[in-house]
C-alpha angles and dihedrals in degrees: 000000000000124000088251096045113162114237132169089252092052092050090049091050096045098042107015096047104026121019104032097041087055090053090045090057090047091052091052092049091050093048091048091050092051095045115180090354092064111128132171098246096052097041092045091051093048094048093047090052093048093045103039105034113008119177121012109015090192093060110123113257128189111233145158125243120182089341095308125110119238141154122244136169106276094242091051093050094051093039091052092051092050093045092049093054096043094047091051091051091048091050089054092054122089133186086269096056107119100165132047116182134182116196113212090014098170111193093346102263097141103031092050090042088057091057092046092050092059106279120168108304097213099043126106112243117210129193104199106194140162099215125073092215091055093048093047093048094049092048091049092052094044090053089066090073113060092193095059118094102209137166130186110213128190107238133175120189089208092058101025115194127157095162091115088072093061118214120311130199098238124003133188112200128183142175128203117197091318100106085055086074091069117071089201122026118207121233085233089076091059090047093050091052095046092050094055097089146358087265125019131188114194129191122189116197098189139141095253103118091121089059093060101065127196097077138082104265117215102146106048142021142184088242093058092045093051093044091056099034093247128158120294106176114043095107093046091050094051092047091049090051090051092051088051090054093246095121145349124241112232102181144357114192111176121210096356096161136348135182086188106054090208096048105040124173120257123190119226111179128183142159137213138246091043092227093046096109 
């Protein structure tokens, strides 16, 4: 076990007691400042800006794009990462999609951003999150839009259960640098996702490019993952599940975008059942 090993207690302390309560207070201040004019789109945008790129948005920021290092204005780097993820989720949705779920959703930045960017109007949106502060903040923001069907769900990767959501017709599920918090992911997580609906499309936006192999790695490494206690087996799990006929891998795009040049985001996309398209 490394000195920085990720445990449930550490995640609760870092996010449940520090980061997300700070965002929760920010949300309340923004809502109070807006008063009766407070709406989800405006409050979400203001909180994202304050959280992701406070200060000078034009400040140079080292990043990764398609595996290559470059320097971008800070606001552009963070905006590009958010847009990439949201657009991919929207592309995965169809007119039949009735459930959109983010696992490890934090305060709701990405799941609510998917709705605001034009996600399916009749679908149920679920922020599945370990921390109470994250769940409360997402629910508070979602409540600003009366047309949004939203549910905050307690979810623990170490005891993964999504049974409370029932079984949908067509689900789109995604993760965004939340699986990274688990050094070893259980196959039960893949099973819980695949059992959510008759057909499931899942997109993992995680820093696992080094796990893929066969490409020149510039945005991730085993050494960095081990140093920080980050995930080491997501790609192997998905490949094992494909060999077992549980799912089919649709895309693996290493080091697509990274606001941390040493921990860049890779896309791993799959669908279940394996013969479902």
